Short mmCIF file of C-alpha atoms in Angstrom, two decimals:
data_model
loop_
_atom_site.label_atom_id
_atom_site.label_comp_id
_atom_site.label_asym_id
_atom_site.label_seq_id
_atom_site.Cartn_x
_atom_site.Cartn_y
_atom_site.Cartn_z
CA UNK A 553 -60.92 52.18 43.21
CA UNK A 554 -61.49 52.78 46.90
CA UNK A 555 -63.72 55.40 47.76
CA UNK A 556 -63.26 57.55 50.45
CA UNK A 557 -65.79 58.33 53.40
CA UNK A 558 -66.13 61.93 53.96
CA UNK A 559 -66.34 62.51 57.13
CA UNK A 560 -69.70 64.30 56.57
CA UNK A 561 -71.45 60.77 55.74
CA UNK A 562 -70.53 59.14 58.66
CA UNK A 563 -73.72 57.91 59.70
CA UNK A 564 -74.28 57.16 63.81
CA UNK A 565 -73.43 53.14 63.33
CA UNK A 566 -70.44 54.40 61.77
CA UNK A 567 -69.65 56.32 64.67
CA UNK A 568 -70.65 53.73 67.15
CA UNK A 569 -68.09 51.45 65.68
CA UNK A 570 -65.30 54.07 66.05
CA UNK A 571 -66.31 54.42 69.23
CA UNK A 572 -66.43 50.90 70.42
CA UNK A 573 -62.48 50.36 69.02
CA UNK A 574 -61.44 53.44 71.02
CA UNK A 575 -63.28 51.71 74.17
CA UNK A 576 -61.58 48.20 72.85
CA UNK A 577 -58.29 50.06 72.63
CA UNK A 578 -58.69 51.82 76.59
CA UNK A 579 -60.05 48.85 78.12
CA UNK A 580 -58.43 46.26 76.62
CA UNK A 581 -59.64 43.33 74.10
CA UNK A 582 -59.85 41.08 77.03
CA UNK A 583 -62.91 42.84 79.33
CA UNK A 584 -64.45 43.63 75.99
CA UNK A 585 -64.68 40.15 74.45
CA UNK A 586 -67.29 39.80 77.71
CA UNK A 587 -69.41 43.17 77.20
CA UNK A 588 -71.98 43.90 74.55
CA UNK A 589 -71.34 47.23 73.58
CA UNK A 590 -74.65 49.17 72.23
CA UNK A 591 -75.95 52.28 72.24
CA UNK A 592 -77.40 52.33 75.18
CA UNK A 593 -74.35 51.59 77.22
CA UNK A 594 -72.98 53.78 79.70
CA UNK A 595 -69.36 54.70 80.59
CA UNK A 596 -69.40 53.53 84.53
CA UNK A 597 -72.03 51.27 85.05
CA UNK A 598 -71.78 48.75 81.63
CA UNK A 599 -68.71 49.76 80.64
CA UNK A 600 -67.09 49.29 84.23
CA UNK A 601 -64.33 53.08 83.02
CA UNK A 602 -63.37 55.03 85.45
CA UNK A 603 -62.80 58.43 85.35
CA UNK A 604 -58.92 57.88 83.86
CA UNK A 605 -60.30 55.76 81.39
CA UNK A 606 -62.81 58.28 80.38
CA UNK A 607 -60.17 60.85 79.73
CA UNK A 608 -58.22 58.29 77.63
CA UNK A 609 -61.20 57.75 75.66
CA UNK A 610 -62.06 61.89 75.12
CA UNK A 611 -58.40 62.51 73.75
CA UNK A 612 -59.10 59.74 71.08
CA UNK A 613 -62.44 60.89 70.07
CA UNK A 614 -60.92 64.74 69.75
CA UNK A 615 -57.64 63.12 68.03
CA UNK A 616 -59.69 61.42 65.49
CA UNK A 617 -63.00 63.79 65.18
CA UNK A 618 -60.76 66.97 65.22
CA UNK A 619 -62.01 70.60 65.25
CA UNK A 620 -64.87 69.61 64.46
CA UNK A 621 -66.17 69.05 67.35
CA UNK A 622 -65.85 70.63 71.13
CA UNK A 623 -65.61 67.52 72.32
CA UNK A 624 -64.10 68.50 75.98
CA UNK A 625 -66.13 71.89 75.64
CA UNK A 626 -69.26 69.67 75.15
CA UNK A 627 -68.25 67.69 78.29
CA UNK A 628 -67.37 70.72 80.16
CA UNK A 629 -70.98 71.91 80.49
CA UNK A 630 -71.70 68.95 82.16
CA UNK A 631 -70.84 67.50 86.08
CA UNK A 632 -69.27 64.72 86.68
CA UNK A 633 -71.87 62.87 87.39
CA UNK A 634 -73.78 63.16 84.23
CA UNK A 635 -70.35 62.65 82.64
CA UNK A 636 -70.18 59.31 83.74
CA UNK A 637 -73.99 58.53 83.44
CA UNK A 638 -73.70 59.45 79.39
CA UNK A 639 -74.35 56.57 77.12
CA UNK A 640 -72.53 55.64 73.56
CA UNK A 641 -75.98 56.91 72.11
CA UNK A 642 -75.26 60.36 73.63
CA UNK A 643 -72.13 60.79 72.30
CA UNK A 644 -72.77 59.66 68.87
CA UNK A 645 -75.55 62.12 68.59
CA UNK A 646 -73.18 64.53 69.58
CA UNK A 647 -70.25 64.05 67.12
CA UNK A 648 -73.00 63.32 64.80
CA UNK A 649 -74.59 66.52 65.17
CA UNK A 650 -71.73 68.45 64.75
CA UNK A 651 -69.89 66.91 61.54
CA UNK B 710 -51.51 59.02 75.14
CA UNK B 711 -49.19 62.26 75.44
CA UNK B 712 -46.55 60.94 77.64
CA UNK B 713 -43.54 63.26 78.83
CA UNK B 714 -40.01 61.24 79.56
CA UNK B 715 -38.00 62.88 83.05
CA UNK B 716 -34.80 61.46 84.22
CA UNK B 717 -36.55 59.08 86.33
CA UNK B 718 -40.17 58.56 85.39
CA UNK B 719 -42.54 59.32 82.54
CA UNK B 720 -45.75 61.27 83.21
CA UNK B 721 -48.82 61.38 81.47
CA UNK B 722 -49.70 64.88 80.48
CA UNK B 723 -52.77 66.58 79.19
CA UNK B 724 -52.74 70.15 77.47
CA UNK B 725 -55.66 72.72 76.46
CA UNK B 726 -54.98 75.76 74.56
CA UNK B 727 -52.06 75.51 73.86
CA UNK B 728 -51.54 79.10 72.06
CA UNK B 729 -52.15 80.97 75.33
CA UNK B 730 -49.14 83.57 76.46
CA UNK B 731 -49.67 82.32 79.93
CA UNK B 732 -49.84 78.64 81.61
CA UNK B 733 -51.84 77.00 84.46
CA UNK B 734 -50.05 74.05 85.76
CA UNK B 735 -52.61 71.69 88.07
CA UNK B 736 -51.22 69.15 90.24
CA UNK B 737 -53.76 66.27 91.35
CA UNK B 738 -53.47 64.81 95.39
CA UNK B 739 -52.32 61.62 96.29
CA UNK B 740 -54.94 58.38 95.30
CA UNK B 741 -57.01 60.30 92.84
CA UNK B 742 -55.64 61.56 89.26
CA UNK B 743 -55.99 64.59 86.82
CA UNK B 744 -59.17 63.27 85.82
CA UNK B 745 -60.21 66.06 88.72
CA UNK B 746 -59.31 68.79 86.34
CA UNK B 747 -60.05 67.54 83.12
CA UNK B 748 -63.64 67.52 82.74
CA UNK B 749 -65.10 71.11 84.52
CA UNK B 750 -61.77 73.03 86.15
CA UNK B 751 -59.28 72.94 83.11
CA UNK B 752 -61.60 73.88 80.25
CA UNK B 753 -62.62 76.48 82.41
CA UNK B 754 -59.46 77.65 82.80
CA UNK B 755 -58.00 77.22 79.44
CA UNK B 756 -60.65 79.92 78.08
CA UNK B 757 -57.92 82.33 79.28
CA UNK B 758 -54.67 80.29 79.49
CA UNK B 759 -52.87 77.33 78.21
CA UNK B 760 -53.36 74.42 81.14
CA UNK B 761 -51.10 71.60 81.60
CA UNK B 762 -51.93 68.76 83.86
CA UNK B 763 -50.58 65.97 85.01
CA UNK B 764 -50.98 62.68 86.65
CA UNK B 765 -48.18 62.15 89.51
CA UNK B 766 -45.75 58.98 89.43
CA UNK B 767 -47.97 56.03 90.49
CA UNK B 768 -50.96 57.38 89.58
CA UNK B 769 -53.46 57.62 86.72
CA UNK B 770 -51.81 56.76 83.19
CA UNK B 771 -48.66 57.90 84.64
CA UNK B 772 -45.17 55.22 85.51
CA UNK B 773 -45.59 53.19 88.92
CA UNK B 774 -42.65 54.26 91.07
CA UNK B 775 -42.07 52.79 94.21
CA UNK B 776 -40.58 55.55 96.22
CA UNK B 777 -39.80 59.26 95.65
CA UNK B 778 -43.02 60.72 96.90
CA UNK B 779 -41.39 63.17 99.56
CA UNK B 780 -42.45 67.03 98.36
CA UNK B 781 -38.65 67.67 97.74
CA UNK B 782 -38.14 64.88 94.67
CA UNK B 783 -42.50 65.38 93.70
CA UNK B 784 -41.56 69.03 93.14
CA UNK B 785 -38.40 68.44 91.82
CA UNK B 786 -40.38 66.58 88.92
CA UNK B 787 -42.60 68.96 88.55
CA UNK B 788 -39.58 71.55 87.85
CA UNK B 789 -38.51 68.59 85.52
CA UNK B 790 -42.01 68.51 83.75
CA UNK B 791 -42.09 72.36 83.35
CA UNK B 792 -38.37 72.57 82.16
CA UNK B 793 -39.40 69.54 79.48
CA UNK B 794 -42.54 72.21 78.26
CA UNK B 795 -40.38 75.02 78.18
CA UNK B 796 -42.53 76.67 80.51
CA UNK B 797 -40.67 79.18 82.71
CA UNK B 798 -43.27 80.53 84.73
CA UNK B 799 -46.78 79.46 85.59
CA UNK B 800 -49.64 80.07 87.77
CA UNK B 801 -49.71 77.02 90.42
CA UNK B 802 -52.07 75.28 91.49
CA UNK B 803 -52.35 71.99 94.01
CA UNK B 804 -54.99 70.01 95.48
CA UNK B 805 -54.46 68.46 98.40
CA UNK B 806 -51.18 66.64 98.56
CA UNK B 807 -50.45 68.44 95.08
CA UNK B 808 -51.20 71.89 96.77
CA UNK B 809 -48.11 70.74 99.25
CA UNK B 810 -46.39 70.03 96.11
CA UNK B 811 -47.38 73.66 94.92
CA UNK B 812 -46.08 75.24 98.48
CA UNK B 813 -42.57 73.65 98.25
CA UNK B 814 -41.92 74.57 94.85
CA UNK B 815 -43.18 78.26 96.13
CA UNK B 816 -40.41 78.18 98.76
CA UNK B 817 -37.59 77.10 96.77
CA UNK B 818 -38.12 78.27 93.70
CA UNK B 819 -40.39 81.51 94.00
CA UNK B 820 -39.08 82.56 90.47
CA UNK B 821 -40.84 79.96 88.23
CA UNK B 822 -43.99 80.83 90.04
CA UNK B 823 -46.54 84.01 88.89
CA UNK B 824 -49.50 83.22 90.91
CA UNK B 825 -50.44 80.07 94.09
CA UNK B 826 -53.16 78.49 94.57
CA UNK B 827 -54.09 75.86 97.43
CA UNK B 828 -56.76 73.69 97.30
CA UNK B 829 -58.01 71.47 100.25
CA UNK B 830 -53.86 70.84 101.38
CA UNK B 831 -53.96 69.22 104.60
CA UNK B 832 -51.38 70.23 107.42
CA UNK B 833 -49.37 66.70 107.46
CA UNK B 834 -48.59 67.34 111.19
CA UNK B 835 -52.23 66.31 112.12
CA UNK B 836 -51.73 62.79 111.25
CA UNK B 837 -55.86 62.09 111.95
CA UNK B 838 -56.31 64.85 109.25
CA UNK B 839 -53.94 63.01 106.85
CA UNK B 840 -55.90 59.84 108.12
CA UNK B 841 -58.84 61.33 106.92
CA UNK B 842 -57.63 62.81 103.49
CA UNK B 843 -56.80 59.27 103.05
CA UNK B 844 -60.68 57.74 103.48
CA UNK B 845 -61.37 60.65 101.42
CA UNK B 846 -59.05 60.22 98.50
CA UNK B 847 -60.51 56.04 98.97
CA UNK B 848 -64.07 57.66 98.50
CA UNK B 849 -63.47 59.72 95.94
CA UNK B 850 -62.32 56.93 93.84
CA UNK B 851 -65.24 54.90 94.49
CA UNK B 852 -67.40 57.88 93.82
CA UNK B 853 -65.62 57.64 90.05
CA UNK B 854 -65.52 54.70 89.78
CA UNK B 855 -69.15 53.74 90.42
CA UNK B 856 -70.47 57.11 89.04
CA UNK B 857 -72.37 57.11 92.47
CA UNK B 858 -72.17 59.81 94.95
CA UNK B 859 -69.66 59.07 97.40
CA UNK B 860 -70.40 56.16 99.97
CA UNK B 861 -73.96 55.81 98.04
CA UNK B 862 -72.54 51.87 98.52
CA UNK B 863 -73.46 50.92 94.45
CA UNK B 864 -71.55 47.76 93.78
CA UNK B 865 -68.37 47.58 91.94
CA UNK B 866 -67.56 45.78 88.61
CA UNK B 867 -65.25 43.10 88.52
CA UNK B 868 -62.48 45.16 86.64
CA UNK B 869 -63.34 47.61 88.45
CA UNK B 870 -62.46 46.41 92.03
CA UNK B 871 -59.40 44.24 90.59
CA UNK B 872 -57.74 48.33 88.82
CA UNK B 873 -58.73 49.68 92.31
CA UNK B 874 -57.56 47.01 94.50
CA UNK B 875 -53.95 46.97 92.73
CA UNK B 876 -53.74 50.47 92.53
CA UNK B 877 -53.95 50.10 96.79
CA UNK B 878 -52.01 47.30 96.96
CA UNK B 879 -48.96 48.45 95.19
CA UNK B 880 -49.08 52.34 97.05
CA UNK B 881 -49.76 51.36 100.42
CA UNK B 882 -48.00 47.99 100.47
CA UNK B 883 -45.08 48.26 97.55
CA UNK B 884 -44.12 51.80 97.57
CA UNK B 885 -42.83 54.00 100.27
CA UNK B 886 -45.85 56.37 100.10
CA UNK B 887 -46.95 56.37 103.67
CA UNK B 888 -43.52 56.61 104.46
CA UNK B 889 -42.45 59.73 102.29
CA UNK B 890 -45.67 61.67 103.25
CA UNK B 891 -45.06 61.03 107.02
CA UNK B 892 -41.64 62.29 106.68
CA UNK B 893 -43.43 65.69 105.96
CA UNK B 894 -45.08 66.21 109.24
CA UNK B 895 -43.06 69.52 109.85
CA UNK B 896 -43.66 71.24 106.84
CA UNK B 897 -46.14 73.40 108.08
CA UNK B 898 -43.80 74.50 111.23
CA UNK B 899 -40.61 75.48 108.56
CA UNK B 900 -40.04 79.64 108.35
CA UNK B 901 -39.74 79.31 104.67
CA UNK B 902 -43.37 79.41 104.24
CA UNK B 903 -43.54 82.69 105.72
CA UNK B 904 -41.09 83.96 103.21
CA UNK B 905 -43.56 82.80 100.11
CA UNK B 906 -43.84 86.22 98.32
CA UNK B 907 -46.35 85.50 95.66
CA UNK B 908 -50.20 86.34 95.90
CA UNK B 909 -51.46 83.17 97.09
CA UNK B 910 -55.53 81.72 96.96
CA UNK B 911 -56.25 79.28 99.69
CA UNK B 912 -59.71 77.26 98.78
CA UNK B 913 -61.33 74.99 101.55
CA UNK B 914 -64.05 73.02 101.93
CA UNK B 915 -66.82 74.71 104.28
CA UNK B 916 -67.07 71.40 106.06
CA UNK B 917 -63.37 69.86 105.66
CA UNK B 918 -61.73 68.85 108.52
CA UNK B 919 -58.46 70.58 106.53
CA UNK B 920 -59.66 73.90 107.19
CA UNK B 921 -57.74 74.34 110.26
CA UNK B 922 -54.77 73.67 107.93
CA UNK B 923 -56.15 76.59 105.54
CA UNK B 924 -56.38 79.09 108.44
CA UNK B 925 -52.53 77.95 109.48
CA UNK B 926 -51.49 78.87 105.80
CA UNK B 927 -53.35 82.17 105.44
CA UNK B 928 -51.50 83.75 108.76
CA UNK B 929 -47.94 82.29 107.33
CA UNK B 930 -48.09 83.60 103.70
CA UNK B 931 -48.74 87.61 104.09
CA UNK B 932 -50.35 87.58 100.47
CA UNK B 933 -52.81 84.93 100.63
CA UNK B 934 -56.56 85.03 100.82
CA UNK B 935 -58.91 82.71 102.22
CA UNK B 936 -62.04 81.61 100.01
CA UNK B 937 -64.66 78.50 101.33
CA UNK B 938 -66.59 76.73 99.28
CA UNK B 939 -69.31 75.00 100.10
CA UNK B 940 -68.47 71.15 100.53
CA UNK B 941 -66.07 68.79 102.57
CA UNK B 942 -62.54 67.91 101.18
CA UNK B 943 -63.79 66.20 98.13
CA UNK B 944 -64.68 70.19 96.99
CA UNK B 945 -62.78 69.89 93.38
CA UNK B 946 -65.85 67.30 92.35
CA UNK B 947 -68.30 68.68 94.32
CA UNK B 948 -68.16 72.07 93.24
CA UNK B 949 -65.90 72.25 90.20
CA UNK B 950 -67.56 75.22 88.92
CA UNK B 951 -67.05 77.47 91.57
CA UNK B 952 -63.47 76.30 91.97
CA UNK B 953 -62.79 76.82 88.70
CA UNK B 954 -64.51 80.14 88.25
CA UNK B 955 -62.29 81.09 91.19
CA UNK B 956 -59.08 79.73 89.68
CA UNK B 957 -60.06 81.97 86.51
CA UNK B 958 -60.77 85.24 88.32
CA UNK B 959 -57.68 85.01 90.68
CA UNK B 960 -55.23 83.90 88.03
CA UNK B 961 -56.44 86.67 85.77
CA UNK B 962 -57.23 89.52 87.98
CA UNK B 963 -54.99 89.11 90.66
CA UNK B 964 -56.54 88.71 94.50
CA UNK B 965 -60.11 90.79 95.17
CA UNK B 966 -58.81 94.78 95.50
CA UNK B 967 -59.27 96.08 99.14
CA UNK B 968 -59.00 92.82 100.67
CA UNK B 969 -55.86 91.84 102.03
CA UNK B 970 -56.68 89.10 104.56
CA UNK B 971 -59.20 87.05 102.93
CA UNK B 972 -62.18 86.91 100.65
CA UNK B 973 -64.13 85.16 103.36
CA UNK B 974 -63.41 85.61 106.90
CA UNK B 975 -66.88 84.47 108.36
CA UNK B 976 -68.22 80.80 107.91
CA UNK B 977 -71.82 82.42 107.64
CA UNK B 978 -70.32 83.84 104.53
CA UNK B 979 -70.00 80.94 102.91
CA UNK B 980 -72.73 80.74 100.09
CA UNK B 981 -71.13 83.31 98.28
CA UNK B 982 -70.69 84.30 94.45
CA UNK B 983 -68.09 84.87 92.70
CA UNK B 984 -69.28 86.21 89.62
#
């Protein structure tokens, strides 16, 4: 029988790799097939989003994290500019941090 | 993606707070998107109120359309948008283009309107003003896109340059955009403005060449205050906490008691707080 993965477990690969399909999904399979998504990657500069794109990806992570996590409140504290500096590494810390 | 179907396009909409008695609708200008909002302004203001925005026709996540951008059919959509919410009234707010959006919904249809704010709306008479809201709006996407400060020159990813360059293509070359916003070159010069009743909050740029345009609006509306902020007409990223901080207060308490002209009159005034 199929066990299911509380939320709680999630360990940061595990959240990396629900991150990188929202990024697939936003970007499109096509640009991503050519860009090796890590932690260390940022939003702008490797992953070539713009600020649209950005927002795309936010609503997914607060669809699928829920209440859990402030996602936009997290955000909010922040200026654009370090918005679109953050890495994947950031944000999976984040989520992490709060589930 | 929360999309919202009108009679003649479908907009992409973003809500916070949804539970809040009262609503903040923000309207993006032309070339940029609500992006602007999203990140510092809304969350800001959706401590106190539910906040819809939106990304106009053509823009953002929103349908291409390739005419319709006059302020009679872009505020007829917005009407649309708000009727499709249920929202009766809101508190208003433009920027830019999108505060010229705000002012002719104002005019003609005062009643679905509690509270106006203006951000950074050029007058469209001074076409070299418009010219330069233009460059701007062209900046301020590069500044996004590249996560650079504007003109900082960083270079642009392939995808990058190919979603700008089509986005520029199809308004300037395949839609009637130029075209519908030069038809509104005597907006400014109408008497209807004068006639806007509600209390109205003007925000410019200390350094925008649009301030002229703010001054113009602040003698026309009787109710409206003048506030600067330091910055040039790209304000809304430069200094989105003061904006928004601005928004909040004036949307919640009403214009500063005592003051009926303007919050700041002086431009040596102009490193003020609000807090």
């Amino acid at each position: 029988m199929d066990q299911l993965t509380h939320p709680t477990q999630l360990q940061e690969e595990e959240i990396l790799n629900v991150l990188k399909q929202f990024i697939t999904e936003v970007i499109g399979e096509e640009f991503v097939e050519d860009i090796d998504i890590t932690p260390q990657s940022s939003f702008t500069k490797d992953l070539e989003m713009d600020s649209i794109e950005i927002v795309a990806f936010s609503e997914k992570v607060k669809a699928h994290f829920g209440k859990d996590i402030d996602f936009t409140g997290w955000l909010s504290n922040m200026d654009l500019d370090e918005i679109i500096n953050l890495n994947l590494g950031d944000i999976t810390k984040y989520i992490r941090s709060c589930l | 993606m929360p999309v919202v179907a009108l009679p003649h396009t479908r907009l992409h909409v973003q809500e916070m707070n949804a539970g809040a008695p009262e609503t903040v609708l923000l309207v993006h200008g032309m070339f940029t998107n609500l992006s602007i909002w999203y990140f510092n302004i809304a969350p800001l203001l959706a401590q106190h109120f539910h906040v819809v925005l939106y990304d106009l026709k053509g823009h953002g996540m929103s349908d291409k359309a390739g005419s319709g951008y006059g302020l009679q059919v872009m505020s007829e959509e917005l009407l649309a948008l708000m009727d499709t919410l249920q929202l009766d009234t809101v508190h208003l707010c433009g920027y830019s283009y999108g505060g010229l959006i705000a002012l002719q919904t104002a005019i003609h249809h005062p009643e679905r309107i509690k509270r106006l704010a203006v951000i950074e709306s050029p007058d469209p008479q001074e076409q070299e003003t418009m010219n330069i809201v233009d460059i701007y709006s062209k900046e301020l996407l590069t500044h996004f896109v590249n996560g650079q400060p504007a003109g900082a020159g960083a270079p642009l990813g392939k995808r990058q340059l190919e979603r700008r360059h089509r986005m520029y293509e199809f308004l300037l070359k395949e839609s009637t955009i130029r075209q519908d916003m030069q038809q509104e070159q005597h907006f400014f010069e109408q008497a209807a403005i004068t006639r806007i009743p509600h209390d109205t909050l003007l925000i410019y740029g200390s350094d925008s060449d649009c301030v002229p345009a703010g001054q113009a609006l602040q003698e026309k509306i009787s109710r409206a205050s003048l506030l600067y902020v330091n910055g040039d007409h790209n304000i809304p990223v430069q200094s989105p906490f003061v904006i928004g901080e601005a928004l909040q207060d004036f949307f919640v308490n009403g214009p500063v008691k005592n003051t009926t002209a303007a919050y700041v009159t002086d431009k040596a005034d102009l490193n003020i707080n609000l807090s």
